[in-house]
PDB file of C-alpha atoms in Angstrom:
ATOM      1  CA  UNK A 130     107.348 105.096  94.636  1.00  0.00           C
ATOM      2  CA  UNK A 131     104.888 105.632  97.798  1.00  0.00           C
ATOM      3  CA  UNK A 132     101.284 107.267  97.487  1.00  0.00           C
ATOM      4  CA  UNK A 133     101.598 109.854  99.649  1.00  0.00           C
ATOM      5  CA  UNK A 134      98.105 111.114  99.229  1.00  0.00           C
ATOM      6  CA  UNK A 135      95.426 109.277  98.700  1.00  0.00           C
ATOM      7  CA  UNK A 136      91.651 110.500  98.329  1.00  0.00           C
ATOM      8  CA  UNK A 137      89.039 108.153  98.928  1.00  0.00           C
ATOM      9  CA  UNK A 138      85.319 108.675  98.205  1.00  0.00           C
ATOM     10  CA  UNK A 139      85.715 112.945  99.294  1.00  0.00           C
ATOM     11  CA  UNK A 140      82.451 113.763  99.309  1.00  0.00           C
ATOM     12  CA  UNK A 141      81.604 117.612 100.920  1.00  0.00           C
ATOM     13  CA  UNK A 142      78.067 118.827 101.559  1.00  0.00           C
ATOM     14  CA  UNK A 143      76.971 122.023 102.283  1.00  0.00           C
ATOM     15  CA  UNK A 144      73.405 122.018 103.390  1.00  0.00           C
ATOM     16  CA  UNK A 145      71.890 121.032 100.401  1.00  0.00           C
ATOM     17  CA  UNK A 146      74.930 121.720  98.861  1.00  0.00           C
ATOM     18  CA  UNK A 147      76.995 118.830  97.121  1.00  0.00           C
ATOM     19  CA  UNK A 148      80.671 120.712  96.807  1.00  0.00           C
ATOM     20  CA  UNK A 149      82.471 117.398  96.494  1.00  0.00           C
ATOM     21  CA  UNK A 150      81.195 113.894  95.343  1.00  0.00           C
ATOM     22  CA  UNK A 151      82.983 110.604  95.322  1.00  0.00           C
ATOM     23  CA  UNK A 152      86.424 112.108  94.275  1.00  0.00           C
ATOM     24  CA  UNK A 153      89.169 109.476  94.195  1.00  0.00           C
ATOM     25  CA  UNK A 154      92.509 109.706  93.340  1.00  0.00           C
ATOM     26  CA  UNK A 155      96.373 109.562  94.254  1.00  0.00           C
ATOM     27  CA  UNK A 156      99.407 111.111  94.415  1.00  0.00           C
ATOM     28  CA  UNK A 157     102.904 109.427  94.078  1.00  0.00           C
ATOM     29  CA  UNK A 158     106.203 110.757  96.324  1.00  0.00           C
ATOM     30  CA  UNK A 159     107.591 113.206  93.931  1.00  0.00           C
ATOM     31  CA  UNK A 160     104.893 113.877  91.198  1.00  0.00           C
ATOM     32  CA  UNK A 161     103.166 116.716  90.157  1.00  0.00           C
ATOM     33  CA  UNK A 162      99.531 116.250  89.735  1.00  0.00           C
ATOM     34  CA  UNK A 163      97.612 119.179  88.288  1.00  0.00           C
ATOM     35  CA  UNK A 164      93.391 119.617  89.322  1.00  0.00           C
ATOM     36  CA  UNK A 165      91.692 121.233  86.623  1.00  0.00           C
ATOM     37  CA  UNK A 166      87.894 122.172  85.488  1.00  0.00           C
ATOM     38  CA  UNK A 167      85.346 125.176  85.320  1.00  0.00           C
ATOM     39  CA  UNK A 168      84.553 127.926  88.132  1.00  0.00           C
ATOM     40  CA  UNK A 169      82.631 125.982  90.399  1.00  0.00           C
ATOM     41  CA  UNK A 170      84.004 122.756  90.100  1.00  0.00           C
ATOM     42  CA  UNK A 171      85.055 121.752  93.520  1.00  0.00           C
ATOM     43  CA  UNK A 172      88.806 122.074  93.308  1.00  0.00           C
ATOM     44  CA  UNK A 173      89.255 124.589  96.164  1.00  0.00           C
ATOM     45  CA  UNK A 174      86.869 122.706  97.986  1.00  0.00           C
ATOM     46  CA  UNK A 175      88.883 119.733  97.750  1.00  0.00           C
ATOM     47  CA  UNK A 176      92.312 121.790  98.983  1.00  0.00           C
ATOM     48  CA  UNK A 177      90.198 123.119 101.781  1.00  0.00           C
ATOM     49  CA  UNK A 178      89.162 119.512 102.387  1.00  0.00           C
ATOM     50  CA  UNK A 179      92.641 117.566 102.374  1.00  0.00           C
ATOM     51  CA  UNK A 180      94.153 120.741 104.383  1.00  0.00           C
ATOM     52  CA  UNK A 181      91.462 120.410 107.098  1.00  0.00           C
ATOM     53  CA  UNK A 182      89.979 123.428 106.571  1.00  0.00           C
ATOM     54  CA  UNK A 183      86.787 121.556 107.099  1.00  0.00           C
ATOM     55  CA  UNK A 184      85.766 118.196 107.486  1.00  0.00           C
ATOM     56  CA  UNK A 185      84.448 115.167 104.895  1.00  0.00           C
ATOM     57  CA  UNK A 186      81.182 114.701 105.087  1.00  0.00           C
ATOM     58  CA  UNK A 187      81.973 111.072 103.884  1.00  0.00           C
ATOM     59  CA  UNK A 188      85.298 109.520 102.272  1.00  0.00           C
ATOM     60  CA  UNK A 189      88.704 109.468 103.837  1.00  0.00           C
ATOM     61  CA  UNK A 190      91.970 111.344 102.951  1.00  0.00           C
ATOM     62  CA  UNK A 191      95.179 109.698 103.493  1.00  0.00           C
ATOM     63  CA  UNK A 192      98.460 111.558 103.786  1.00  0.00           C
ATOM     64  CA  UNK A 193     102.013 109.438 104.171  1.00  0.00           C
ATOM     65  CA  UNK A 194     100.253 106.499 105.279  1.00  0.00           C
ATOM     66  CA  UNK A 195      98.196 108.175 107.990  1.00  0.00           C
ATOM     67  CA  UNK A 196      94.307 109.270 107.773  1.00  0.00           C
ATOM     68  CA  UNK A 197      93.952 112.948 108.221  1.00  0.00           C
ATOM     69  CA  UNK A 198      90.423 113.125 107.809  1.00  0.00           C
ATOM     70  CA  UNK A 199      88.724 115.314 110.381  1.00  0.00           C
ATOM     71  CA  UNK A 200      92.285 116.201 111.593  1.00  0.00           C
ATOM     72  CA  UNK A 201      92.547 120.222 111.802  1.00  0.00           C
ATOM     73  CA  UNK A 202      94.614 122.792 109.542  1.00  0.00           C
ATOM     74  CA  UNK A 203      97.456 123.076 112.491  1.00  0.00           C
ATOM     75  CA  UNK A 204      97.819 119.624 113.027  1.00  0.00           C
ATOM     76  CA  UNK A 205      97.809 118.684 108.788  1.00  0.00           C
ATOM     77  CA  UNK A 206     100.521 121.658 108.352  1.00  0.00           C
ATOM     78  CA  UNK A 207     102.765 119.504 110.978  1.00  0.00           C
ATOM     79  CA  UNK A 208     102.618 116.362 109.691  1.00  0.00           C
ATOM     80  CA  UNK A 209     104.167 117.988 106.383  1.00  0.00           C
ATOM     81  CA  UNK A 210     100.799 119.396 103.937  1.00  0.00           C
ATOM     82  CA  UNK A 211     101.449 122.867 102.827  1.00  0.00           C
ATOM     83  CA  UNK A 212      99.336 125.094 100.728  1.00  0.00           C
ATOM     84  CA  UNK A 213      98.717 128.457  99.528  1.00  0.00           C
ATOM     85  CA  UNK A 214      95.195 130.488  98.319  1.00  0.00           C
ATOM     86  CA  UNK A 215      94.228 131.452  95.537  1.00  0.00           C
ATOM     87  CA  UNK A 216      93.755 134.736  97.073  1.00  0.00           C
ATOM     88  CA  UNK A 217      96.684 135.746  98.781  1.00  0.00           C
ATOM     89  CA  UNK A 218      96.885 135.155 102.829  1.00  0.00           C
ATOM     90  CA  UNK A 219      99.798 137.222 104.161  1.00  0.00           C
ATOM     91  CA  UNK A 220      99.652 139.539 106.595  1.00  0.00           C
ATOM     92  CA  UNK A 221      99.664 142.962 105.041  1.00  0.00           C
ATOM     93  CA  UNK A 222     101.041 144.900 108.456  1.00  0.00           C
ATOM     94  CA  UNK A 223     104.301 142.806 108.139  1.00  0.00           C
ATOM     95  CA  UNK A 224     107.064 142.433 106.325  1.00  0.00           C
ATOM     96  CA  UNK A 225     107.911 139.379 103.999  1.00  0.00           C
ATOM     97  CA  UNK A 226     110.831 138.379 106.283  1.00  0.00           C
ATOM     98  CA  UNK A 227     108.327 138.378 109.110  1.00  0.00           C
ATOM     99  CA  UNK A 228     105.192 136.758 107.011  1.00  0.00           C
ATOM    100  CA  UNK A 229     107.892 133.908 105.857  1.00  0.00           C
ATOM    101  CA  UNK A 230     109.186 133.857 109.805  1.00  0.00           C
ATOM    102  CA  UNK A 231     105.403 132.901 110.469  1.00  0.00           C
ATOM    103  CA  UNK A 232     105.615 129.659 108.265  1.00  0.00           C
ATOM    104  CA  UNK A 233     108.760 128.949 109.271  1.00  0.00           C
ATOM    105  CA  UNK A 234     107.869 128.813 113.197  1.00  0.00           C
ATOM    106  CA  UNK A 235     105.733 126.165 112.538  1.00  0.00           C
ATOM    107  CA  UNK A 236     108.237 123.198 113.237  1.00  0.00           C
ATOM    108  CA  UNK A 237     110.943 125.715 115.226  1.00  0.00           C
ATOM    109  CA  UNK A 238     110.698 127.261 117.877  1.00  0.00           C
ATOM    110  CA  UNK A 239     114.099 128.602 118.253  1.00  0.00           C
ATOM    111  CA  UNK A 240     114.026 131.839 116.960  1.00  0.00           C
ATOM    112  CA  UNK A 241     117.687 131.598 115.322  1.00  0.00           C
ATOM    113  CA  UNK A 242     116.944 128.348 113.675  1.00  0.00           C
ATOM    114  CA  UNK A 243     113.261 129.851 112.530  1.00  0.00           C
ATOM    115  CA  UNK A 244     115.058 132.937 111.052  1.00  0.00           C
ATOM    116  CA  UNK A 245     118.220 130.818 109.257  1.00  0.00           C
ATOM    117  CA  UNK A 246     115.360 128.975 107.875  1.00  0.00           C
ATOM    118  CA  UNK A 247     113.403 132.088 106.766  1.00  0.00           C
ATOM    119  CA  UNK A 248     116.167 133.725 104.916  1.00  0.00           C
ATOM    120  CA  UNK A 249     116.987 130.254 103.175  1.00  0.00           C
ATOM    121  CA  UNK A 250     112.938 130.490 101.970  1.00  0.00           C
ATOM    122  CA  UNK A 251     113.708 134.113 100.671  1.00  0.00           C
ATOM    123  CA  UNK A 252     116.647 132.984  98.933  1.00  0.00           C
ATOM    124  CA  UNK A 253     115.482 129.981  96.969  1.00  0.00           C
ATOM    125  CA  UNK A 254     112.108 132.399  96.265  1.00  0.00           C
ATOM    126  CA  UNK A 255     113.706 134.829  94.753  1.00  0.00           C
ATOM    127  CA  UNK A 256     112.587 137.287  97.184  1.00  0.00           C
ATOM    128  CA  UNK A 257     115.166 138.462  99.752  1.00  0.00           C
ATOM    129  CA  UNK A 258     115.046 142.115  97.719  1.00  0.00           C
ATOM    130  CA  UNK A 259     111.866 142.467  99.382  1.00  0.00           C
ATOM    131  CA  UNK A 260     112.780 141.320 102.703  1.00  0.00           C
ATOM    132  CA  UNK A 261     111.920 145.036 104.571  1.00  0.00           C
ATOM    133  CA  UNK A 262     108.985 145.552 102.424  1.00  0.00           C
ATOM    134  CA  UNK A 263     105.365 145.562 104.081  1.00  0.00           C
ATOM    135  CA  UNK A 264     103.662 142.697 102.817  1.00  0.00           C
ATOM    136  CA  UNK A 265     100.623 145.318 101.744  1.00  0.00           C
ATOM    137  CA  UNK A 266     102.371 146.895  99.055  1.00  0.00           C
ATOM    138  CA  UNK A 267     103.480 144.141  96.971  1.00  0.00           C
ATOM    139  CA  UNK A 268     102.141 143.871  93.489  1.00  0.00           C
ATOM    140  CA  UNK A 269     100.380 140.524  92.704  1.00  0.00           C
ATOM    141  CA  UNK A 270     103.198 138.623  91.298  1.00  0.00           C
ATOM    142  CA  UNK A 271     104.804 139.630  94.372  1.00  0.00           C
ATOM    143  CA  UNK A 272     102.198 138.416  96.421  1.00  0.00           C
ATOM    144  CA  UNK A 273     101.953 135.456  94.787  1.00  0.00           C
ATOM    145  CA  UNK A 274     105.580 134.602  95.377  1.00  0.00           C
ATOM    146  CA  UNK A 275     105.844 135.231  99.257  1.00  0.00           C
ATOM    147  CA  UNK A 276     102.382 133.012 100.018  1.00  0.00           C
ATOM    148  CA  UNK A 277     104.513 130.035  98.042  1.00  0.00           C
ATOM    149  CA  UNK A 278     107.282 130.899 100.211  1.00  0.00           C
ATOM    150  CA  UNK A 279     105.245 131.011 103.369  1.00  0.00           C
ATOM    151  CA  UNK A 280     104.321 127.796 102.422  1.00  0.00           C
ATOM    152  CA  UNK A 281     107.947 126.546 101.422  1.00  0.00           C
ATOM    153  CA  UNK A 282     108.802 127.474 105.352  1.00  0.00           C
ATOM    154  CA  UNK A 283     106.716 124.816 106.520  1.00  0.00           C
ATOM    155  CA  UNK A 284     108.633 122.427 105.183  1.00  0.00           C
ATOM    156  CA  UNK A 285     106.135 120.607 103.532  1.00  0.00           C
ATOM    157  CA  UNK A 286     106.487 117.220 102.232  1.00  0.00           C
ATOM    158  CA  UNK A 287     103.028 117.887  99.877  1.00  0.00           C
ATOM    159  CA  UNK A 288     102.848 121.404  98.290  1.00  0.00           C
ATOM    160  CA  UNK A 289      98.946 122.260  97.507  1.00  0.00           C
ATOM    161  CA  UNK A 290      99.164 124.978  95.024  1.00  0.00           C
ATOM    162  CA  UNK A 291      95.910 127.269  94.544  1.00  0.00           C
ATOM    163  CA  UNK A 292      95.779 129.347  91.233  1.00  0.00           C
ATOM    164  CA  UNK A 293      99.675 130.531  92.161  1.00  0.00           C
ATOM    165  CA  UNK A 294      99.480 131.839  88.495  1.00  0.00           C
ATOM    166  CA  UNK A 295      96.300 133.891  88.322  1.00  0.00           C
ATOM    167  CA  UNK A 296      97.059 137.502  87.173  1.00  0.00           C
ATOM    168  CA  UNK A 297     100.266 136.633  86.461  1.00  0.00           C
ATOM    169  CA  UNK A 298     102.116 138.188  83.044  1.00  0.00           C
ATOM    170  CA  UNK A 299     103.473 135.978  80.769  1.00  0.00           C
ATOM    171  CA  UNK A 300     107.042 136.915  82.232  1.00  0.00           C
ATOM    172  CA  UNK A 301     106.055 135.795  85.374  1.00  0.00           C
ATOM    173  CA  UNK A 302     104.229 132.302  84.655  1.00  0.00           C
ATOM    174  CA  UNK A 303     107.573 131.141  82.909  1.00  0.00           C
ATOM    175  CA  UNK A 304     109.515 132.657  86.192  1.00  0.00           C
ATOM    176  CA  UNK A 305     106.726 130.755  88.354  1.00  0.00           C
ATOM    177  CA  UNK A 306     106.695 127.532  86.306  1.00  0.00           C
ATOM    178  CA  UNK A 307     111.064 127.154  86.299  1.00  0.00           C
ATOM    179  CA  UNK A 308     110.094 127.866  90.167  1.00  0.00           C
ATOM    180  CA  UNK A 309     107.784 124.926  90.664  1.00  0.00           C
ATOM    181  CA  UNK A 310     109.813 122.675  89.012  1.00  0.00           C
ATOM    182  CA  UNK A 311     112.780 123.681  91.309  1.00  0.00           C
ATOM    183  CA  UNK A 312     110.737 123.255  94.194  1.00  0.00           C
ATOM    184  CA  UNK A 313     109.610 119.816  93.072  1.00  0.00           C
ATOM    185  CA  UNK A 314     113.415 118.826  92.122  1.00  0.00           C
ATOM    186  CA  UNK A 315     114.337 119.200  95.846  1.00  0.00           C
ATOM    187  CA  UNK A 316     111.805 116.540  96.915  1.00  0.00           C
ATOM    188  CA  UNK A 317     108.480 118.232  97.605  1.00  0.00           C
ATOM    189  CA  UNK A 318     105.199 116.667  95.597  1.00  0.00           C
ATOM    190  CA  UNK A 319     102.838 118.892  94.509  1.00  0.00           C
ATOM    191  CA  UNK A 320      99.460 118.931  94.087  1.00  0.00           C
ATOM    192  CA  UNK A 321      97.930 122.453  91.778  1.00  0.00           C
ATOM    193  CA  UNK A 322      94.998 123.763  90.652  1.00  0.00           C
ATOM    194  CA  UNK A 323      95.533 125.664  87.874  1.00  0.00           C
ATOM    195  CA  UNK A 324      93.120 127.393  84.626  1.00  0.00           C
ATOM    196  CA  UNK A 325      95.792 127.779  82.196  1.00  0.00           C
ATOM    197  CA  UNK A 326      96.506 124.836  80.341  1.00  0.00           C
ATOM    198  CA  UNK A 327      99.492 125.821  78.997  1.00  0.00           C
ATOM    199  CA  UNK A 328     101.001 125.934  82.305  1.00  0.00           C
ATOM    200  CA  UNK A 329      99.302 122.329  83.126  1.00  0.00           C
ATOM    201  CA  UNK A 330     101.238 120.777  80.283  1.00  0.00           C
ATOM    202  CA  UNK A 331     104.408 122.031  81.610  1.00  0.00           C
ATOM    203  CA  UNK A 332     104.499 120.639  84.920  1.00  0.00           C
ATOM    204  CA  UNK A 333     102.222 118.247  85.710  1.00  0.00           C
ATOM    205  CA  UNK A 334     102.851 114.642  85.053  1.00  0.00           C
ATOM    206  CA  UNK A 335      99.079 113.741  85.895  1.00  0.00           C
ATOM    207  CA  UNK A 336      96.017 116.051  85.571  1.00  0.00           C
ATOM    208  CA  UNK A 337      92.953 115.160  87.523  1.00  0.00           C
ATOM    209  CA  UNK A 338      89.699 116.975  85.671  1.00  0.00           C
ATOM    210  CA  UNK A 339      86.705 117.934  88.025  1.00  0.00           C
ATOM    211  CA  UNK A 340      83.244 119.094  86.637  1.00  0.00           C
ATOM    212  CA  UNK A 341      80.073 119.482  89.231  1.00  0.00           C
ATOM    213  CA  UNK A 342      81.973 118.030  91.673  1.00  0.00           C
ATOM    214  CA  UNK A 343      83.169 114.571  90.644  1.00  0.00           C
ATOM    215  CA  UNK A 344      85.791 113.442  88.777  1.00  0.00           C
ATOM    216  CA  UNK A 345      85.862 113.505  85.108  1.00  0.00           C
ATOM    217  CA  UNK A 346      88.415 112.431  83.513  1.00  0.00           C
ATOM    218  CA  UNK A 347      92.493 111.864  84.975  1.00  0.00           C
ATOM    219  CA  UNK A 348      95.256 111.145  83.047  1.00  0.00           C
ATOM    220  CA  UNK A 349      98.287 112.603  81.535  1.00  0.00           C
ATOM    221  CA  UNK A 350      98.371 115.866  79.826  1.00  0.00           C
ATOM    222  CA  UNK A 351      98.251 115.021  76.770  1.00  0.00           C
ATOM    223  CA  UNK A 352      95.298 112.050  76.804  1.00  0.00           C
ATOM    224  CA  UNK A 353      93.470 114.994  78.619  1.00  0.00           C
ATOM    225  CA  UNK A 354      93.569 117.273  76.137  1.00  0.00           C
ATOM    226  CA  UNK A 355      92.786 114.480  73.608  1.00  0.00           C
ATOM    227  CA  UNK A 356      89.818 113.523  75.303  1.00  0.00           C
ATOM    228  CA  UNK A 357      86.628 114.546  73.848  1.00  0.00           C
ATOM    229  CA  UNK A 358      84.591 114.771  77.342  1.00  0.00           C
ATOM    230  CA  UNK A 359      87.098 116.967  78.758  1.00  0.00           C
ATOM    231  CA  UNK A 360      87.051 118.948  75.627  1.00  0.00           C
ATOM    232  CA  UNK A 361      83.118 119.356  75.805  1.00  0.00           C
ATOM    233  CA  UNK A 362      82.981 119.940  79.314  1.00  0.00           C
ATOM    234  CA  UNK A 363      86.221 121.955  79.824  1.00  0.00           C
ATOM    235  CA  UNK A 364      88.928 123.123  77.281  1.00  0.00           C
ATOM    236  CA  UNK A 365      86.714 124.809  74.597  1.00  0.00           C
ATOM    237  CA  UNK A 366      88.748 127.950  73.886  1.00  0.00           C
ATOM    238  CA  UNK A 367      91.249 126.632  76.597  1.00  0.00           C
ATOM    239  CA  UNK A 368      93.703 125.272  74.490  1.00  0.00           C
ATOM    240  CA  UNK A 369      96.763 122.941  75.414  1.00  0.00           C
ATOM    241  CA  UNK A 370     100.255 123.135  74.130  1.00  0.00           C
ATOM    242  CA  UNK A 371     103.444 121.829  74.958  1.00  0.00           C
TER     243      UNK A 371
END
């Protein structure tokens, strides 16, 4: 299979700052690679990074063969890099047909082909119940739903999940982890940050650990939660499970 990531030497200042240092690693066409580590890690940084919501300030990211480093959020969304936040981004004042519309404009700009495409999002998110409803007064698994399907209308190639399971119930993490293995089994890679390591042994088929910045440890689920670094730095009373 093709790398279609691949993270060279991301290192991100701020100031004084060092977010980011050094972080290398790939992703394979069709693999689900989870980031993991402690508040403050890096791991949104890195999203922000390979999603160009700012620049490297050294290192190179390479997406389907193509640098993307220093390219901006627009242009990375059309070559086929979606993503969601980990606090929700949709525009409370719509509805979720419109706020899914708003993804799905970004590679048509026929309206009729932009809405078929929409309601096909809803459908395979589970959400077209909602269609009508404002976007404001969804709950948070709600929320959490539509901003994956706002990214799903991109039509993204690479999937960068951000804490899609935070204040989730228990309910709703097994709803959301049958969903991201459905969205993987119809081609799209994904790439997640994620706390819970329940959910991390799950899905992912690789798990790249972050602490200060840098990478710690990567490997599959299990030799991460085997390995007694990650344990000292990371999973003490977050356990893993299959």
């Amino acid at each position: 299979m093709n790398k279609i990531l691949e993270v060279n030497d991301a290192t991100k200042k701020f100031g004084g700052l060092i977010a980011n240092e050094a972080i290398t690693f790939d992703v394979t066409e069709g693999e689900i690679v989870g980031i993991v580590g402690p508040n403050g890690a890096g791991k949104t940084t890195l999203f922000n990074s390979i999603s160009g919501v700012h620049p490297l300030s050294r290192g190179t990211i390479v997406f389907d063969g193509q640098e993307i480093s220093g390219k901006k959020s627009f242009q990375i969304c059309k070559l086929g890099i979606g993503r969601t936040f980990q606090i929700p981004q949709s525009i409370n004042e719509l509805t979720v047909f419109e706020n899914v519309l708003v993804g799905a404009l970004c590679h048509h700009g026929d309206m009729e082909k932009a809405e078929a495409l929409a309601n096909a999002i809803m459908e395979q998110s589970q959400i077209t119940h909602l269609r009508e409803v404002s976007a404001g007064k969804l709950n948070v698994g709600q929320k959490k739903r539509l901003e994956i399907a706002r990214a799903l209308a991109t039509e993204p190639k690479l999937l960068l999940l951000d804490e899609t399971m935070a204040g989730l119930t228990a309910t709703e993490r097994k709803d959301s982890v049958e969903f991201i293995r459905r969205i993987n089994d119809s081609g799209i890679t994904i790439l997640t940050i994620e706390h819970n390591m329940d959910v991390v042994m799950k899905v992912s088929n690789r798990v790249v650990v972050l602490t200060s910045g840098k990478v710690l440890f990567e490997g599959t689920p299990t030799e991460v939660c085997s390995n007694e670094a990650v344990i000292n730095a990371y999973l003490r009373g977050n356990t893993c499970s299959k």
